[in-house]
Short mmCIF file of C-alpha atoms in Angstrom, two decimals:
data_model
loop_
_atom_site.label_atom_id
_atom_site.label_comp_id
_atom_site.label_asym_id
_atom_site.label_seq_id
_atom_site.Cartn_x
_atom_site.Cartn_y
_atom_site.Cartn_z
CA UNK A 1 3.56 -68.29 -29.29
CA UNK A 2 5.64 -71.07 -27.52
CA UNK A 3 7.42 -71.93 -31.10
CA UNK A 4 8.40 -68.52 -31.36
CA UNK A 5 9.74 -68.55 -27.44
CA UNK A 6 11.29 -71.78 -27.87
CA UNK A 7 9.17 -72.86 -25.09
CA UNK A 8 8.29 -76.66 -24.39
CA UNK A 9 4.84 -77.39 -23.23
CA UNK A 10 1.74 -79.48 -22.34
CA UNK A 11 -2.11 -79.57 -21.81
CA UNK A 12 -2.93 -80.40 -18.62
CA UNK A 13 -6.65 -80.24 -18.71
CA UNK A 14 -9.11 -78.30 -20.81
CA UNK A 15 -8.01 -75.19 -19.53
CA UNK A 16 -4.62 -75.57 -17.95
CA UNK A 17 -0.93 -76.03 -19.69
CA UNK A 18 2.26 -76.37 -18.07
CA UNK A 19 5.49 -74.73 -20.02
CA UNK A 20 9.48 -75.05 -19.33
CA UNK A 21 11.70 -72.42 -21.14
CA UNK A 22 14.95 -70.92 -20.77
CA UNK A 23 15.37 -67.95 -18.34
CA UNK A 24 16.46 -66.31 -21.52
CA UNK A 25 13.24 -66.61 -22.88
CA UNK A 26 11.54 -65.70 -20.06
CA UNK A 27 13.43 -62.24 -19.84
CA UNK A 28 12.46 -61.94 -23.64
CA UNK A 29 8.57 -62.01 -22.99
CA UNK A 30 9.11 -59.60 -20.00
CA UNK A 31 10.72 -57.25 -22.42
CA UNK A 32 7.44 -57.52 -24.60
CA UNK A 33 5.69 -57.18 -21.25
CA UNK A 34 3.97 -60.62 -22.39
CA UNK A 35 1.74 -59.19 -25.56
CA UNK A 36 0.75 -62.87 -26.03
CA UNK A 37 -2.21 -61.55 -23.26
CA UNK A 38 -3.29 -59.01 -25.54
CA UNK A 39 -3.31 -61.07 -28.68
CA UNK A 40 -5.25 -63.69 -26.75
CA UNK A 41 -7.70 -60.87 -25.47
CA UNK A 42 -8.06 -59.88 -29.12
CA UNK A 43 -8.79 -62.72 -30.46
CA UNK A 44 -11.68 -63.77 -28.12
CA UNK A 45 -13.25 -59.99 -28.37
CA UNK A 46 -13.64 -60.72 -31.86
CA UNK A 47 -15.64 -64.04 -31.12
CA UNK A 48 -17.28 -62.15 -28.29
CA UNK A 49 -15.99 -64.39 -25.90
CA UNK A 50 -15.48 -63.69 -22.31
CA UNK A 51 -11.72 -65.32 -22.22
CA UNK A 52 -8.17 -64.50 -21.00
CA UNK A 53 -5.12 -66.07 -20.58
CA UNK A 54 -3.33 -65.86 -17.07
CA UNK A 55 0.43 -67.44 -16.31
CA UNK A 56 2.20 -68.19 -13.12
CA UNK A 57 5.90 -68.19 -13.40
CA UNK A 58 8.76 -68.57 -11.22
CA UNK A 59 12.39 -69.90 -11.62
CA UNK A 60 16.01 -69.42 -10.12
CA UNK A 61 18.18 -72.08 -8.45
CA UNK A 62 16.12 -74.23 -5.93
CA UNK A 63 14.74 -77.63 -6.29
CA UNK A 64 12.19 -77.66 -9.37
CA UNK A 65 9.68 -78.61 -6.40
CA UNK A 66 10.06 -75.64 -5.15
CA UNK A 67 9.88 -73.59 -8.35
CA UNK A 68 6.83 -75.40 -9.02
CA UNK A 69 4.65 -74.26 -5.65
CA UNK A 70 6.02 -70.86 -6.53
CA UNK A 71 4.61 -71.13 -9.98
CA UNK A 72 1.84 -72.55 -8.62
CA UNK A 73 1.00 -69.92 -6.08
CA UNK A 74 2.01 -66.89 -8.51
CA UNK A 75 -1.24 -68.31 -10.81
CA UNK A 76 -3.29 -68.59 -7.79
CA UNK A 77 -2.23 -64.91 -7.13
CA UNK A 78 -2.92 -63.93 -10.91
CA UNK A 79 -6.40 -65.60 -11.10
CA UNK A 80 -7.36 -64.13 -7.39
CA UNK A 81 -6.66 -60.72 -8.79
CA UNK A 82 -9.06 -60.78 -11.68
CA UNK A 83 -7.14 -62.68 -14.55
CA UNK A 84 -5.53 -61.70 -17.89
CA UNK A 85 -2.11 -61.49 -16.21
CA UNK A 86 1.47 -62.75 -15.69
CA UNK A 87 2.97 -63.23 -12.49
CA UNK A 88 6.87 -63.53 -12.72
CA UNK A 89 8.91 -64.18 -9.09
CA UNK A 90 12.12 -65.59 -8.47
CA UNK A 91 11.64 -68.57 -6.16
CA UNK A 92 13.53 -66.58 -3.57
CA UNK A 93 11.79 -65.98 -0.49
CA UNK A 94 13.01 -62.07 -0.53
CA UNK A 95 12.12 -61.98 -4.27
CA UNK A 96 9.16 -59.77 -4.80
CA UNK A 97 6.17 -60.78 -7.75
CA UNK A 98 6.27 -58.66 -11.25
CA UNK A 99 2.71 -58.23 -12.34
CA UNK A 100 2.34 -57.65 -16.47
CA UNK A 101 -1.30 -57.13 -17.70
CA UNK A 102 -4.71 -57.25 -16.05
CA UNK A 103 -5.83 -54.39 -18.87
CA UNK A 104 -9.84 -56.18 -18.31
CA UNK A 105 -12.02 -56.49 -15.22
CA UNK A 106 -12.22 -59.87 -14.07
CA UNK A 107 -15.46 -62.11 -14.95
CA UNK A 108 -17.29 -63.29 -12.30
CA UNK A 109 -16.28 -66.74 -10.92
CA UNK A 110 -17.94 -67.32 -7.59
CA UNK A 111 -20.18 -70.66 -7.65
CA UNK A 112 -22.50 -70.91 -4.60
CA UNK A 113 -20.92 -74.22 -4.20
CA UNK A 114 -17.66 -72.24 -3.27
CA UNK A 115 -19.57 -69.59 -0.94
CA UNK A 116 -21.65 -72.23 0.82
CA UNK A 117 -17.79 -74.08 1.59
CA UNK A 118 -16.41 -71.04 2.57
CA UNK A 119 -19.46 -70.74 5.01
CA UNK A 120 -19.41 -74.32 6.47
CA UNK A 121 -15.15 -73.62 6.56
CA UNK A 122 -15.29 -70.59 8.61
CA UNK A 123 -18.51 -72.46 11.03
CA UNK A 124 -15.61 -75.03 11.42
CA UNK A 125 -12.77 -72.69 12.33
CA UNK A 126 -15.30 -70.89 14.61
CA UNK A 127 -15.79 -74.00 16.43
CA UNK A 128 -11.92 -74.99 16.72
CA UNK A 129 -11.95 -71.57 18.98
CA UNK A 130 -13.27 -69.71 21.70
CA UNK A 131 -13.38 -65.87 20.85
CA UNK A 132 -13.46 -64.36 17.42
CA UNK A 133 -11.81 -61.16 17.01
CA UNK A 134 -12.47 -58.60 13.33
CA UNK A 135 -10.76 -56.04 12.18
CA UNK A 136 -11.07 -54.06 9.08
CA UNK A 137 -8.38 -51.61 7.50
CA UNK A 138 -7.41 -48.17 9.33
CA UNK A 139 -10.39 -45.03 8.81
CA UNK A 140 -12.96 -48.40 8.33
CA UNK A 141 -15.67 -47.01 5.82
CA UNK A 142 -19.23 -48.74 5.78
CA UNK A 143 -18.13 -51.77 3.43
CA UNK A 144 -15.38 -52.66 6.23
CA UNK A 145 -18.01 -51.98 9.21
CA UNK A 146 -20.65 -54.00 7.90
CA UNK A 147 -18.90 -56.43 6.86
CA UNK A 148 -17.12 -56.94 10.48
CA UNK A 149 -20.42 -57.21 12.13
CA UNK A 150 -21.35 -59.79 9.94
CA UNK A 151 -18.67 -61.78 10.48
CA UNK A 152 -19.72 -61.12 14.63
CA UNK A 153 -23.10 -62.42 14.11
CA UNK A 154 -21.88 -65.84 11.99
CA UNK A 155 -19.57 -66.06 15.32
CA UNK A 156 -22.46 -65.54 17.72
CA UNK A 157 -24.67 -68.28 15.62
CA UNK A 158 -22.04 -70.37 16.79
CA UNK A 159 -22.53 -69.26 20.10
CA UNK A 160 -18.73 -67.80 20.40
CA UNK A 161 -17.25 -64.96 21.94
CA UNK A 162 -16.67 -62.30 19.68
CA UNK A 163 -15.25 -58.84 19.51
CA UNK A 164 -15.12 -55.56 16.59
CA UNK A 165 -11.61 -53.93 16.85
CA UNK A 166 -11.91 -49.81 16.08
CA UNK A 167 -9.32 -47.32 16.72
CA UNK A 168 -11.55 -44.62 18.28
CA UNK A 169 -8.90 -41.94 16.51
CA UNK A 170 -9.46 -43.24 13.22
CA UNK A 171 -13.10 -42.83 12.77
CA UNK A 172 -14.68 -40.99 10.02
CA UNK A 173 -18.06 -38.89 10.13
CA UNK A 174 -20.27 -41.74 8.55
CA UNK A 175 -18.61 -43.86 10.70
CA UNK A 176 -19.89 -41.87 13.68
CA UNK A 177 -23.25 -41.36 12.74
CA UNK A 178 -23.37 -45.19 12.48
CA UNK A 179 -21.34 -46.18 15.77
CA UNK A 180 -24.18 -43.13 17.43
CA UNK A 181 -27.06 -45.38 16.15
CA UNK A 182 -25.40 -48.81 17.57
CA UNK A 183 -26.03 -47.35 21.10
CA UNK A 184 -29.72 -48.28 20.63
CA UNK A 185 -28.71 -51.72 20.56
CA UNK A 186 -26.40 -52.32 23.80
CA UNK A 187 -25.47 -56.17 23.22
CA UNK A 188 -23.62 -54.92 20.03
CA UNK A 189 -21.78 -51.64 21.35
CA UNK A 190 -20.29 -54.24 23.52
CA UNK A 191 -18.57 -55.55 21.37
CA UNK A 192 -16.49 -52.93 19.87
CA UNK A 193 -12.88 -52.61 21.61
CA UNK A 194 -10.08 -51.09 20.91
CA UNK A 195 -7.30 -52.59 19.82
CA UNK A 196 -5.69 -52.71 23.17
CA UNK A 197 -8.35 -54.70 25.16
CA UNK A 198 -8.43 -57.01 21.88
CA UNK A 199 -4.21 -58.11 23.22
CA UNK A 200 -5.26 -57.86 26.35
CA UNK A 201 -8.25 -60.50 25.92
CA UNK A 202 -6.41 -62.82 23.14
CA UNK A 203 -5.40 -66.39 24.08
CA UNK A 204 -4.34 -69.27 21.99
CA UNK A 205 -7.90 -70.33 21.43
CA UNK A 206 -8.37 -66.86 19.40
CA UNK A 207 -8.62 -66.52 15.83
CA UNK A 208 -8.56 -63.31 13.55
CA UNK A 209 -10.69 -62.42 11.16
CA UNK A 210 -9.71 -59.76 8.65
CA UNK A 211 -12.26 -57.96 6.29
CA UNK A 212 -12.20 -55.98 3.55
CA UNK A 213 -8.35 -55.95 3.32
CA UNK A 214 -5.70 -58.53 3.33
CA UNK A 215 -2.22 -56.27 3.55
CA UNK A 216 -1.33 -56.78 6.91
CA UNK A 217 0.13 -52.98 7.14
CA UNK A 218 -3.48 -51.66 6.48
CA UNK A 219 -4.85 -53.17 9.85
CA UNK A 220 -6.02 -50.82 12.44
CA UNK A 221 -3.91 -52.23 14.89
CA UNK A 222 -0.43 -53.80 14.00
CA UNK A 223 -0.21 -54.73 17.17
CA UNK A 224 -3.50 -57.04 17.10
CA UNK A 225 -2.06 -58.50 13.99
CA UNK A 226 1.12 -59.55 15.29
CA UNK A 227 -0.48 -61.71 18.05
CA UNK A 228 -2.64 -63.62 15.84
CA UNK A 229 -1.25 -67.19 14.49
CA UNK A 230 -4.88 -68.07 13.23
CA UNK A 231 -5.88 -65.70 10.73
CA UNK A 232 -9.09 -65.85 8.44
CA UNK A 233 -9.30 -63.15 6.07
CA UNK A 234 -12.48 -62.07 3.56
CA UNK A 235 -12.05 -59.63 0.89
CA UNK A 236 -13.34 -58.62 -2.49
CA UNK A 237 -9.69 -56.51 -3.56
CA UNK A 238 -7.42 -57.75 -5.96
CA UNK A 239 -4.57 -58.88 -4.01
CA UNK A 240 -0.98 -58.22 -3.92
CA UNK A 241 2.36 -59.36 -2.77
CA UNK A 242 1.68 -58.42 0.80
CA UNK A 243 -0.48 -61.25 2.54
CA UNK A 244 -0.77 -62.89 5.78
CA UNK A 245 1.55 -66.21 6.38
CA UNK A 246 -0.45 -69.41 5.92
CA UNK A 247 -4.01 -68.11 6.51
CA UNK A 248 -6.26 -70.72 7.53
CA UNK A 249 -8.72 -69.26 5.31
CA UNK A 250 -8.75 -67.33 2.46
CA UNK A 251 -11.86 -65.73 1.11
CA UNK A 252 -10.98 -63.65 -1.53
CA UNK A 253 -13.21 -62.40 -4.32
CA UNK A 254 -12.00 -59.87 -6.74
CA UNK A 255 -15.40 -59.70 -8.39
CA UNK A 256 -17.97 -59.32 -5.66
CA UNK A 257 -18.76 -56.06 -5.15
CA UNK A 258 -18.23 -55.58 -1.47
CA UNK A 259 -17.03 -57.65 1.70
CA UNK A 260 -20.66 -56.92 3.13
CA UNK A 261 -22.06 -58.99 -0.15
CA UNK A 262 -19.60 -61.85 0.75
CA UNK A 263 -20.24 -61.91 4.42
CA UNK A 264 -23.94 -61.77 4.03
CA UNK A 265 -23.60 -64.49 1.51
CA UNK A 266 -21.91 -66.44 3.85
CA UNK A 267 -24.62 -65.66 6.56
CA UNK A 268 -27.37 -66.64 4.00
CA UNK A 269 -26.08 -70.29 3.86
CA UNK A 270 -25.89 -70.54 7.34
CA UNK A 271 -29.42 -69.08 8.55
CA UNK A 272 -32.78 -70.93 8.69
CA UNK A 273 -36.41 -69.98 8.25
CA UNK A 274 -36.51 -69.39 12.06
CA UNK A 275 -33.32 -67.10 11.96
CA UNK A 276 -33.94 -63.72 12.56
CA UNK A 277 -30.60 -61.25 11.81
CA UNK A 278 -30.44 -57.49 14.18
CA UNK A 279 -31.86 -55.17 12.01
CA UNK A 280 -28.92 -53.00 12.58
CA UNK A 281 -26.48 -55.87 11.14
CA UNK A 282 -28.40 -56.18 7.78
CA UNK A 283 -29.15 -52.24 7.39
CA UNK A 284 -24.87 -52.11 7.99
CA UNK A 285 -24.29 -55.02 5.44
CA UNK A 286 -26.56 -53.53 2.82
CA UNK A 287 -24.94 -50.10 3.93
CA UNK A 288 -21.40 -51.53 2.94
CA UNK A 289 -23.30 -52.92 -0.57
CA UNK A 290 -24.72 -49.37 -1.01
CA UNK A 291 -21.09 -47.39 -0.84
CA UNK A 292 -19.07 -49.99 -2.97
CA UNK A 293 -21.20 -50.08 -5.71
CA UNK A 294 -22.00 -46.46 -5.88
CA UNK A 295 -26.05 -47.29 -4.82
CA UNK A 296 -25.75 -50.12 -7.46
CA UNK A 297 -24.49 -48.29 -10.30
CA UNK A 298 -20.93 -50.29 -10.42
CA UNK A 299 -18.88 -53.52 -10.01
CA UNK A 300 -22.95 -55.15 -9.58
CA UNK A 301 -23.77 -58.12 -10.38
CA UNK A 302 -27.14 -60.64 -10.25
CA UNK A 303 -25.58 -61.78 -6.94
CA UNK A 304 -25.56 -58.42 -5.77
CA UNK A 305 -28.87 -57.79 -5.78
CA UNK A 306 -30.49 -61.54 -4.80
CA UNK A 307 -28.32 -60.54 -1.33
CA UNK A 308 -29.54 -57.13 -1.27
CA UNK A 309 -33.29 -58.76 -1.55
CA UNK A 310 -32.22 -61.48 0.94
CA UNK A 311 -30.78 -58.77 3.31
CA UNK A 312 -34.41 -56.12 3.02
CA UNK A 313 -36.32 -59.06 3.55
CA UNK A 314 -34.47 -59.64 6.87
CA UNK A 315 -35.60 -56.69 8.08
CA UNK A 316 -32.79 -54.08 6.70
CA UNK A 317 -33.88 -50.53 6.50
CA UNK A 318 -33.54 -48.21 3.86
CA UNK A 319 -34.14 -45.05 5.30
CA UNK A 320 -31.30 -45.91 8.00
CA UNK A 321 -28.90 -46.49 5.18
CA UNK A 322 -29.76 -43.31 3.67
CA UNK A 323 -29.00 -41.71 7.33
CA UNK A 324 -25.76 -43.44 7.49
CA UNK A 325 -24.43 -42.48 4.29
CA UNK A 326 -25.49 -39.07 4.31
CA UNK A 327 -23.57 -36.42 3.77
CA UNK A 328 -22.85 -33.24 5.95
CA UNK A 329 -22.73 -29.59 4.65
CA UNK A 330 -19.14 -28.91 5.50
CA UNK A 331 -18.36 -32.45 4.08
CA UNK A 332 -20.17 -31.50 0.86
CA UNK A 333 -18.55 -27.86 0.77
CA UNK A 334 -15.22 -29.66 1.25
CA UNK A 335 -16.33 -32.47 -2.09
CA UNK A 336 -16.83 -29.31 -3.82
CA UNK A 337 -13.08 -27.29 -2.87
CA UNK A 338 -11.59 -30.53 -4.31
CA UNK A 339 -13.45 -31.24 -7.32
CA UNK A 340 -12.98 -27.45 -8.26
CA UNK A 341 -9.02 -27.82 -8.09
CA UNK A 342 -8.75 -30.82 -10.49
CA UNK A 343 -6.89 -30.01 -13.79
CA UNK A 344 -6.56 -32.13 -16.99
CA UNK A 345 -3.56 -34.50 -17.28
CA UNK A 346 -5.57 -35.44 -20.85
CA UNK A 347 -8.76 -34.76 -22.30
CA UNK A 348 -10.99 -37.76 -20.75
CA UNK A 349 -7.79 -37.61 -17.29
CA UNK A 350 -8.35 -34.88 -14.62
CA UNK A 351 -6.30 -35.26 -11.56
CA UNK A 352 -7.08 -32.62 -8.63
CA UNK A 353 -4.50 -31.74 -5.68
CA UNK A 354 -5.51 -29.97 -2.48
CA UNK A 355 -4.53 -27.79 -0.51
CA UNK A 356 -1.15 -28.50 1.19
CA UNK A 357 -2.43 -26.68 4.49
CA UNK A 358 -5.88 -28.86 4.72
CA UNK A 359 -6.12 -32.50 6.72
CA UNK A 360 -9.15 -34.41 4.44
CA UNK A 361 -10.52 -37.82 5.73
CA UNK A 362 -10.65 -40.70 3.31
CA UNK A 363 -14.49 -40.91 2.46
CA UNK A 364 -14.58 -37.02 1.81
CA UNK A 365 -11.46 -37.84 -0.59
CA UNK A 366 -13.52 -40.81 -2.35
CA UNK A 367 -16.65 -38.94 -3.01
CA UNK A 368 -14.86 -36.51 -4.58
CA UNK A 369 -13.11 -38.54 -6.90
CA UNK A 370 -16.51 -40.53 -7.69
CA UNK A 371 -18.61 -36.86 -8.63
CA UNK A 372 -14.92 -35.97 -10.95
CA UNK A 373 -15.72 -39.51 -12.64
CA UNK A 374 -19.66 -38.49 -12.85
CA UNK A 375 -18.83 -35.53 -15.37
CA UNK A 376 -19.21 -36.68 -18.96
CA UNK A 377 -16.52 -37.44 -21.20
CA UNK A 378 -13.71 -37.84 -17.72
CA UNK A 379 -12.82 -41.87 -17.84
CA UNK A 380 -10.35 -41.61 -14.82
CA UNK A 381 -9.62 -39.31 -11.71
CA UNK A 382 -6.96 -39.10 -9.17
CA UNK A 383 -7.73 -37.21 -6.31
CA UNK A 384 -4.35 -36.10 -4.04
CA UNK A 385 -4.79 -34.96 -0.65
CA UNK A 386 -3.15 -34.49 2.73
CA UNK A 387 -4.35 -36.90 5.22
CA UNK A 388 -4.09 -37.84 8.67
CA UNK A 389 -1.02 -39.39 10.37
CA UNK A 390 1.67 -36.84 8.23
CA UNK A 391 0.43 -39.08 5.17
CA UNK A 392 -0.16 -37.93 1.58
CA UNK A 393 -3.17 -39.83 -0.23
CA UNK A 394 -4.36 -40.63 -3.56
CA UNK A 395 -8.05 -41.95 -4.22
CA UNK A 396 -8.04 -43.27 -8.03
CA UNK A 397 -11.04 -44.20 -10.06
CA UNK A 398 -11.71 -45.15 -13.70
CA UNK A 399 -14.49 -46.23 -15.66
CA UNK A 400 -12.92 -49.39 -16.38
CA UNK A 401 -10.68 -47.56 -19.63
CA UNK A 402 -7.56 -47.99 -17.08
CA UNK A 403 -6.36 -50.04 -14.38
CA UNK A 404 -6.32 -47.42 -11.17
CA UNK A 405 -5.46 -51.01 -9.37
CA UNK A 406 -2.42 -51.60 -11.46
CA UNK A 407 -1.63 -47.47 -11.19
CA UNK A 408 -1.97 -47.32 -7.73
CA UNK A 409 -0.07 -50.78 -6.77
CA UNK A 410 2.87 -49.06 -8.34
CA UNK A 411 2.93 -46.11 -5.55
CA UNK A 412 2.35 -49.15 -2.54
CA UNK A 413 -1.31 -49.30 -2.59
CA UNK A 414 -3.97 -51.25 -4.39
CA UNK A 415 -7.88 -52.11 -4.45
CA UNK A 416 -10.01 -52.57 -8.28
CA UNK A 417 -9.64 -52.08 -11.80
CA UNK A 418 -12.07 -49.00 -11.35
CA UNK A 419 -11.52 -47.92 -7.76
CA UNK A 420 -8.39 -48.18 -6.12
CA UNK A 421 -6.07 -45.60 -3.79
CA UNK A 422 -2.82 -45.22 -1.77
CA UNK A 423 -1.13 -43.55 1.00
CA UNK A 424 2.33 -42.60 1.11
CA UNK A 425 4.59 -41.15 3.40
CA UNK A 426 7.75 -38.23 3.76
CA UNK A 427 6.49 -36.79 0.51
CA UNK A 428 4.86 -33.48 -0.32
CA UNK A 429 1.74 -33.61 -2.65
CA UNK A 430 3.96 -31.82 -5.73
CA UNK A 431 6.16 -34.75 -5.32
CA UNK A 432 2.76 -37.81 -5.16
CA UNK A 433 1.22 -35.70 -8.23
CA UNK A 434 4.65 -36.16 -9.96
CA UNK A 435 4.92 -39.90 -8.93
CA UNK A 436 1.14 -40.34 -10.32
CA UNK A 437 2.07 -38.87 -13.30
CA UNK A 438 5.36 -40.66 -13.68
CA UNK A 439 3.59 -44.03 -13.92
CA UNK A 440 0.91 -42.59 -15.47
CA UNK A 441 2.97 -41.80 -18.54
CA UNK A 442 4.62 -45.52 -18.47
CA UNK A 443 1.14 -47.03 -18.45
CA UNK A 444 0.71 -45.05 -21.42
CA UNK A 445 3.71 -46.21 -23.17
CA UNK A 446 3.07 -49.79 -22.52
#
């Protein structure tokens, strides 16, 4: 491959190489969209080996020191987001990343050496700081909830001032049922702010702590954001160009299967035989386990479960969970109006669109699209709806024969190679189904 690119390289270490070539080269394999990933990918299904190649590349006219971090940080960005992939960006800092590949879902890669870091890192930046503030992404669902008051208990461990942020408009029915159950326990209802008293109460010995997203225009408040310098962030989605400035931590796992199992990793290397955890924080972590992986049927791993053991054992309950992630009648009636409108874009492809005149919230919009991908013989399903805030939503999964991720990153969203989604705005839904379809054709082609 690098004869026939002209390309001049060298073996770093057992697993690394470092390559110069011409831009003209470079603009050659783009062409090809890099097919030296897919003979690699090939070759090691054949052996049955569990093996990809990834590449960071950048160049343009700055000082090859500069061209190098770039590089450097564009393979960081293609490794974070599951592997098998090319990242090309200009070292410009208006330039914005190409992304070529990631056709498998990533292997998993998290040691418990790197988890129990992470936890003694984030113990570290609690104690450089007086109050810790969370926030998930706007309409929070259980993963995002859980997760947050995780991250509130590791902060009261370390005997810290702490605070949930929560846009009371932006709250979904599960969400409810969940924040009506908290009011048994009054310490943690008090918490939860909006994002309003969280400016009001920030100082400089504040630090952020985002989870379950790192795209700075998904936070609740933008407002919150925007005061933060220190900013931690936790997430298990593939990520993207859009990222926080020079977080001083970075916690990202494309292959967990929830923040929740990160978080309550993270809490697991911190406690101690005499630690005993709320029972309503590890009902909502294993809560947030139970509605990313589909009550264990996806994106699971060994890890998933030793934390779901470690969590029951701590006293989570079950039958709470089960309350929390019920589902109402008129929630279910609505699941069923919306799988009954899908329509085949191809055989094992349905993609339904709603009704232009109906408002749906996000979870109703996601459990539709999972019972589309329960029917036999459907490998992916696109789900289009109007949502709240004049925006027009899409909520993509796959049984791992596409890329939703790679799909719905081209419309401005993201999330996983099976479950991913997007919201855009000033468009009608004919126009989003057209767009979906648009790049679902090119995916096709390539």
């Amino acid at each position: 491959w690098a004869s026939e690119n002209h390309i001049f390289y060298k073996r770093i270490n057992s697993e690394r190489f470092l390559f110069v070539a011409k831009i003209e080269d470079i603009e050659k394999m783009k062409k090809g969209n890099f097919e030296f990933l897919t003979r690699v990918r090939n070759i090691a299904e054949k052996n049955d080996l569990a093996l990809t190649i990834s590449m960071g590349i950048s160049y343009g006219e700055e000082s090859l020191e500069t061209i190098g971090e770039v590089a450097q940080n564009n393979l960081d960005i293609a490794l974070v987001r599951g592997g098998d992939q090319v990242v090309l960006k200009k070292a410009d800092e208006e330039a914005k990343p190409q992304f070529f590949g990631g056709n498998t879902d990533g292997t998993p890669k998290r040691t418990r050496v790197r988890s129990r870091a992470m936890s003694t890192t984030l113990k570290k930046i609690f104690a450089d700081n007086k109050k810790v503030f969370i926030m998930g992404h706007r309409y929070p669902d259980m993963d995002a909830l859980g997760a947050a008051f995780g991250v509130a208990y590791m902060a009261m461990m370390s005997e810290r001032e702490c605070y949930i942020i929560l846009n009371p408009k932006e709250i979904t029915a599960d969400i409810e049922r969940v924040l009506e159950e908290l009011k048994k326990y009054p310490d943690l209802e008090r918490i939860v702010i909006s994002g309003e008293e969280a400016v009001t109460l920030s100082n400089e010995e504040s630090v952020l702590v985002m989870v379950d997203y790192h795209k700075p225009s998904m936070s609740i408040s933008q407002k919150v954001y925007d005061v933060f310098d220190k900013i931690a962030v936790i997430d298990h989605h593939r990520r993207g160009d859009e990222f926080p400035d020079k977080p001083l931590l970075t916690y990202i796992e494309s292959t967990a299967s929830s923040a929740s199992e990160l978080v309550a990793e993270l809490i697991q290397y911190r406690s101690t035989r005499k630690t005993q955890i709320p029972k309503f924080i590890t009902t909502s972590l294993l809560a947030g386990i139970y509605v990313d992986t589909k009550n264990f049927s996806v994106r699971t791993t060994g890890r998933t479960f030793d934390i779901a053991g470690y969590l029951k054992n701590q006293g989570a309950d079950t039958s709470l969970v089960q309350y929390m992630l019920s589902t109402d009648l008129d929630s279910y009636l609505m699941i069923s109006e919306l799988v009954s409108k899908s329509k085949h874009y191809k055989e094992d492809i349905v993609i339904a669109v709603a009704d232009d005149k109906r408002v749906y919230d996000s979870v109703t919009v996601a459990k539709a699209a999972d019972t589309l991908l329960s029917i036999n013989g459907i490998h992916a399903a696109f789900v289009i709806t109007r949502q709240p805030s004049k925006l027009i939503g899409i909520s993509a999964r796959s049984t791992g024969k596409i890329n939703v991720q790679v799909l719905m990153e081209a419309l401005g969203g993201g999330g996983h190679f099976t479950n991913a989604a997007t919201q855009i705005k000033d468009k009608s839904l004919d126009e989003v189904k057209k767009m979906l379809i648009q790049e679902l054709n090119k995916l096709e082609r390539e």
